mmCIF file of C-alpha atoms in Angstrom:
data_model
loop_
_atom_site.group_PDB
_atom_site.id
_atom_site.type_symbol
_atom_site.label_atom_id
_atom_site.label_comp_id
_atom_site.label_asym_id
_atom_site.label_seq_id
_atom_site.Cartn_x
_atom_site.Cartn_y
_atom_site.Cartn_z
ATOM 1 C CA MET O 1 -75.816 -102.131 49.063
ATOM 2 C CA THR O 2 -78.905 -100.348 50.349
ATOM 3 C CA LEU O 3 -82.174 -102.223 50.731
ATOM 4 C CA SER O 4 -85.463 -100.533 50.044
ATOM 5 C CA PRO O 5 -88.119 -100.540 52.789
ATOM 6 C CA ILE O 6 -90.241 -102.939 50.697
ATOM 7 C CA ARG O 7 -87.359 -105.442 50.482
ATOM 8 C CA ILE O 8 -86.705 -105.161 54.213
ATOM 9 C CA ILE O 9 -90.375 -105.820 54.986
ATOM 10 C CA SER O 10 -90.385 -108.744 52.528
ATOM 11 C CA LEU O 11 -87.284 -110.245 54.167
ATOM 12 C CA VAL O 12 -88.858 -109.883 57.613
ATOM 13 C CA PHE O 13 -92.003 -111.722 56.431
ATOM 14 C CA VAL O 14 -89.924 -114.494 54.844
ATOM 15 C CA ALA O 15 -87.882 -114.875 58.045
ATOM 16 C CA LEU O 16 -91.058 -115.009 60.150
ATOM 17 C CA ALA O 17 -92.616 -117.576 57.826
ATOM 18 C CA LEU O 18 -89.517 -119.778 57.970
ATOM 19 C CA SER O 19 -89.265 -119.565 61.747
ATOM 20 C CA ALA O 20 -92.958 -120.449 62.078
ATOM 21 C CA CYS O 21 -92.288 -123.671 60.167
ATOM 22 C CA GLN O 22 -89.774 -124.671 62.824
ATOM 23 C CA LEU O 23 -92.129 -123.988 65.737
ATOM 24 C CA ARG O 24 -94.795 -126.558 64.898
ATOM 25 C CA PRO O 25 -96.718 -127.651 67.991
ATOM 26 C CA THR O 26 -96.567 -131.308 68.982
ATOM 27 C CA THR O 27 -100.300 -131.445 69.704
ATOM 28 C CA THR O 28 -103.293 -130.683 67.552
ATOM 29 C CA GLY O 29 -105.208 -128.770 70.197
ATOM 30 C CA THR O 30 -105.893 -128.424 73.863
ATOM 31 C CA PHE O 31 -108.113 -130.528 76.054
ATOM 32 C CA GLU O 32 -110.113 -129.840 79.204
ATOM 33 C CA HIS O 33 -109.992 -133.396 80.577
ATOM 34 C CA PRO O 34 -107.838 -136.462 79.810
ATOM 35 C CA ASN O 35 -110.914 -138.473 78.754
ATOM 36 C CA GLN O 36 -111.223 -136.180 75.699
ATOM 37 C CA ILE O 37 -107.906 -137.459 74.335
ATOM 38 C CA ASP O 38 -108.675 -140.217 71.824
ATOM 39 C CA ARG O 39 -105.434 -140.105 69.844
ATOM 40 C CA TRP O 40 -101.832 -139.591 70.815
ATOM 41 C CA ALA O 41 -98.205 -140.290 70.209
ATOM 42 C CA MET O 42 -95.957 -141.053 73.133
ATOM 43 C CA SER O 43 -92.560 -142.525 73.665
ATOM 44 C CA GLY O 44 -90.742 -143.788 76.682
ATOM 45 C CA LYS O 45 -89.507 -146.896 78.400
ATOM 46 C CA LEU O 46 -91.240 -150.015 79.695
ATOM 47 C CA GLY O 47 -89.559 -152.044 82.405
ATOM 48 C CA TYR O 48 -90.982 -155.345 83.650
ATOM 49 C CA ARG O 49 -90.161 -158.068 86.136
ATOM 50 C CA THR O 50 -91.655 -161.489 86.755
ATOM 51 C CA ALA O 51 -90.611 -164.167 89.239
ATOM 52 C CA ASN O 52 -88.306 -165.660 86.581
ATOM 53 C CA ASP O 53 -87.494 -162.861 84.166
ATOM 54 C CA GLY O 54 -87.204 -159.152 83.665
ATOM 55 C CA GLY O 55 -86.267 -156.634 81.062
ATOM 56 C CA SER O 56 -86.881 -153.256 79.559
ATOM 57 C CA ALA O 57 -87.522 -151.734 76.189
ATOM 58 C CA SER O 58 -88.018 -148.348 74.650
ATOM 59 C CA PHE O 59 -91.409 -147.817 73.058
ATOM 60 C CA ASP O 60 -93.192 -145.550 70.605
ATOM 61 C CA TRP O 61 -96.974 -145.682 70.974
ATOM 62 C CA THR O 62 -99.399 -144.248 68.434
ATOM 63 C CA GLN O 63 -103.063 -144.391 69.394
ATOM 64 C CA LYS O 64 -106.113 -143.499 67.303
ATOM 65 C CA PRO O 65 -109.767 -144.259 68.008
ATOM 66 C CA ASN O 66 -110.234 -148.063 68.004
ATOM 67 C CA ARG O 67 -106.686 -148.853 66.875
ATOM 68 C CA GLY O 68 -103.133 -148.494 68.011
ATOM 69 C CA GLN O 69 -99.540 -149.504 67.550
ATOM 70 C CA ILE O 70 -96.666 -149.843 69.984
ATOM 71 C CA ARG O 71 -93.176 -150.346 68.611
ATOM 72 C CA PHE O 72 -90.793 -151.838 71.153
ATOM 73 C CA SER O 73 -87.044 -151.761 70.746
ATOM 74 C CA GLY O 74 -84.381 -152.983 73.073
ATOM 75 C CA PRO O 75 -83.427 -156.047 75.061
ATOM 76 C CA LEU O 76 -86.745 -157.931 75.124
ATOM 77 C CA GLY O 77 -85.239 -160.988 73.502
ATOM 78 C CA PHE O 78 -86.733 -159.948 70.163
ATOM 79 C CA GLY O 79 -84.563 -156.958 69.307
ATOM 80 C CA SER O 80 -87.664 -155.089 68.210
ATOM 81 C CA ALA O 81 -91.358 -155.853 68.005
ATOM 82 C CA ASP O 82 -94.493 -154.184 66.670
ATOM 83 C CA LEU O 83 -97.775 -154.668 68.496
ATOM 84 C CA ARG O 84 -100.750 -153.496 66.384
ATOM 85 C CA TRP O 85 -104.466 -153.719 66.992
ATOM 86 C CA ASP O 86 -107.846 -152.535 65.851
ATOM 87 C CA SER O 87 -111.401 -153.665 66.601
ATOM 88 C CA GLY O 88 -111.363 -157.382 67.372
ATOM 89 C CA ARG O 89 -107.887 -158.311 66.156
ATOM 90 C CA ALA O 90 -104.265 -157.792 67.076
ATOM 91 C CA GLU O 91 -100.879 -158.851 65.773
ATOM 92 C CA LEU O 92 -97.371 -158.942 67.144
ATOM 93 C CA ILE O 93 -94.534 -158.916 64.646
ATOM 94 C CA THR O 94 -90.963 -159.664 65.672
ATOM 95 C CA ALA O 95 -87.858 -160.288 63.593
ATOM 96 C CA LYS O 96 -88.449 -164.050 63.901
ATOM 97 C CA GLU O 97 -92.183 -164.608 64.281
ATOM 98 C CA GLN O 98 -95.649 -163.204 63.851
ATOM 99 C CA TYR O 99 -98.522 -163.810 66.272
ATOM 100 C CA GLN O 100 -102.224 -162.998 65.983
ATOM 101 C CA ALA O 101 -104.949 -162.805 68.609
ATOM 102 C CA ARG O 102 -108.194 -161.051 69.376
ATOM 103 C CA SER O 103 -106.645 -158.552 71.798
ATOM 104 C CA PRO O 104 -103.276 -156.846 72.222
ATOM 105 C CA GLY O 105 -103.147 -157.949 75.868
ATOM 106 C CA GLU O 106 -102.919 -161.599 74.809
ATOM 107 C CA LEU O 107 -99.985 -160.804 72.535
ATOM 108 C CA ALA O 108 -98.134 -158.702 75.108
ATOM 109 C CA TRP O 109 -97.664 -161.964 77.004
ATOM 110 C CA HIS O 110 -95.137 -163.017 74.322
ATOM 111 C CA LEU O 111 -93.067 -159.935 75.180
ATOM 112 C CA THR O 112 -93.238 -159.930 78.968
ATOM 113 C CA GLY O 113 -94.347 -163.390 80.093
ATOM 114 C CA PHE O 114 -97.535 -162.052 81.692
ATOM 115 C CA TRP O 115 -100.861 -160.683 80.530
ATOM 116 C CA LEU O 116 -100.518 -156.936 80.077
ATOM 117 C CA PRO O 117 -103.969 -155.306 79.838
ATOM 118 C CA VAL O 118 -103.299 -153.020 76.865
ATOM 119 C CA SER O 119 -106.982 -152.032 76.606
ATOM 120 C CA ALA O 120 -106.874 -150.780 80.201
ATOM 121 C CA LEU O 121 -103.418 -149.283 79.686
ATOM 122 C CA GLN O 122 -104.961 -146.974 77.072
ATOM 123 C CA TYR O 123 -106.853 -145.358 79.973
ATOM 124 C CA TRP O 124 -104.202 -145.756 82.650
ATOM 125 C CA ALA O 125 -101.681 -143.897 80.467
ATOM 126 C CA ARG O 126 -104.004 -140.867 80.622
ATOM 127 C CA GLY O 127 -104.387 -141.137 84.397
ATOM 128 C CA LEU O 128 -107.889 -142.639 84.167
ATOM 129 C CA PRO O 129 -109.444 -145.850 85.491
ATOM 130 C CA TRP O 130 -110.483 -148.235 82.726
ATOM 131 C CA PRO O 131 -114.302 -148.082 82.403
ATOM 132 C CA GLY O 132 -114.476 -151.798 81.520
ATOM 133 C CA ALA O 133 -113.991 -153.028 85.095
ATOM 134 C CA HIS O 134 -114.596 -151.929 88.663
ATOM 135 C CA GLY O 135 -111.676 -150.175 90.277
ATOM 136 C CA GLU O 136 -110.814 -148.503 93.572
ATOM 137 C CA ALA O 137 -109.147 -145.159 92.936
ATOM 138 C CA ASP O 138 -107.531 -142.486 95.103
ATOM 139 C CA TYR O 139 -107.008 -138.938 93.840
ATOM 140 C CA ASP O 140 -104.909 -136.035 95.090
ATOM 141 C CA GLU O 141 -106.335 -132.598 95.935
ATOM 142 C CA ASP O 142 -105.990 -131.542 92.264
ATOM 143 C CA GLY O 143 -108.035 -134.509 91.036
ATOM 144 C CA HIS O 144 -105.066 -136.490 89.670
ATOM 145 C CA LEU O 145 -105.257 -140.256 89.967
ATOM 146 C CA GLN O 146 -102.645 -141.387 92.506
ATOM 147 C CA THR O 147 -103.416 -145.066 93.112
ATOM 148 C CA LEU O 148 -105.733 -147.553 91.458
ATOM 149 C CA GLN O 149 -106.694 -151.178 92.165
ATOM 150 C CA GLN O 150 -108.111 -152.624 88.944
ATOM 151 C CA LEU O 151 -108.065 -155.986 87.123
ATOM 152 C CA GLY O 152 -105.951 -157.392 89.944
ATOM 153 C CA TRP O 153 -103.277 -154.719 89.393
ATOM 154 C CA SER O 154 -102.115 -152.208 92.022
ATOM 155 C CA LEU O 155 -101.072 -149.048 90.197
ATOM 156 C CA GLU O 156 -99.314 -145.842 91.261
ATOM 157 C CA PHE O 157 -99.344 -142.712 89.098
ATOM 158 C CA ASP O 158 -96.920 -139.820 89.469
ATOM 159 C CA ARG O 159 -94.696 -137.259 87.773
ATOM 160 C CA TYR O 160 -97.742 -135.450 86.404
ATOM 161 C CA GLN O 161 -96.905 -132.735 83.872
ATOM 162 C CA PRO O 162 -99.098 -130.196 82.068
ATOM 163 C CA VAL O 163 -99.436 -130.808 78.336
ATOM 164 C CA ALA O 164 -102.075 -129.667 75.827
ATOM 165 C CA GLY O 165 -104.266 -128.097 78.513
ATOM 166 C CA VAL O 166 -104.392 -131.166 80.789
ATOM 167 C CA THR O 167 -102.072 -132.741 83.337
ATOM 168 C CA LEU O 168 -100.961 -136.285 82.507
ATOM 169 C CA PRO O 169 -98.869 -138.880 84.343
ATOM 170 C CA TYR O 170 -95.348 -139.499 83.133
ATOM 171 C CA ARG O 171 -94.744 -142.589 85.286
ATOM 172 C CA ILE O 172 -96.982 -145.533 86.132
ATOM 173 C CA LYS O 173 -95.871 -148.369 88.414
ATOM 174 C CA ALA O 174 -97.958 -151.546 88.480
ATOM 175 C CA ARG O 175 -97.881 -154.775 90.516
ATOM 176 C CA GLN O 176 -99.902 -157.968 90.232
ATOM 177 C CA ASN O 177 -98.840 -161.032 92.219
ATOM 178 C CA GLY O 178 -95.150 -161.466 91.335
ATOM 179 C CA ASN O 179 -95.363 -159.396 88.151
ATOM 180 C CA ARG O 180 -94.411 -155.737 87.907
ATOM 181 C CA PHE O 181 -94.094 -153.144 85.207
ATOM 182 C CA THR O 182 -93.148 -149.489 85.086
ATOM 183 C CA LEU O 183 -94.184 -147.245 82.233
ATOM 184 C CA LEU O 184 -91.964 -144.171 82.032
ATOM 185 C CA ILE O 185 -93.271 -141.675 79.487
ATOM 186 C CA LYS O 186 -90.641 -139.331 78.081
ATOM 187 C CA ASP O 187 -92.675 -137.588 75.374
ATOM 188 C CA TRP O 188 -96.466 -137.203 75.572
ATOM 189 C CA GLN O 189 -98.206 -135.725 72.510
ATOM 190 C CA PRO O 190 -101.991 -135.766 73.032
ATOM 191 C CA GLY O 191 -103.937 -135.280 69.815
ATOM 192 C CA ALA O 192 -100.882 -135.958 67.658
ATOM 193 C CA GLU O 193 -101.107 -137.759 64.333
ATOM 194 C CA LYS O 194 -98.007 -139.742 63.445
#
């Protein structure tokens, strides 16, 4: 069977259109600075340790302006948990119970046994000091945040990777008194809508 030039061109366009559908970008644009990112999707692992306990969980975090959701799964004692918040209210839903509070940091205590400053973590995850409190920061020669003392936490940022026009940390280690957590980001999608 011989194909006419018009059919060949049509088949090429159909093939290109189908392949373009499979190459969807994971971000909705590029950014010049991490502080421009006001929405994202990320996934990874959270490990924590207190004087009496420790554990880890996988997480999927979706952030939009003024609201967010982190879904935890794994051996936290809950099986899975959803932490959701918007302006002035937050809720934590597990298989057994539901908690409500004014901030997500208060509710994170039920997961880890210590106050986890989720509002600050929204900045720390982007390699930025939280503007809501004084902090002492050290940067490398490229301007990437390396260490930060803020809210009583000592933080280290590393494994920076370029994504969506900016360079973002993929690991954050934090210590406060006898409490520690490590946020290991496996998939960073700045600007993504989930």
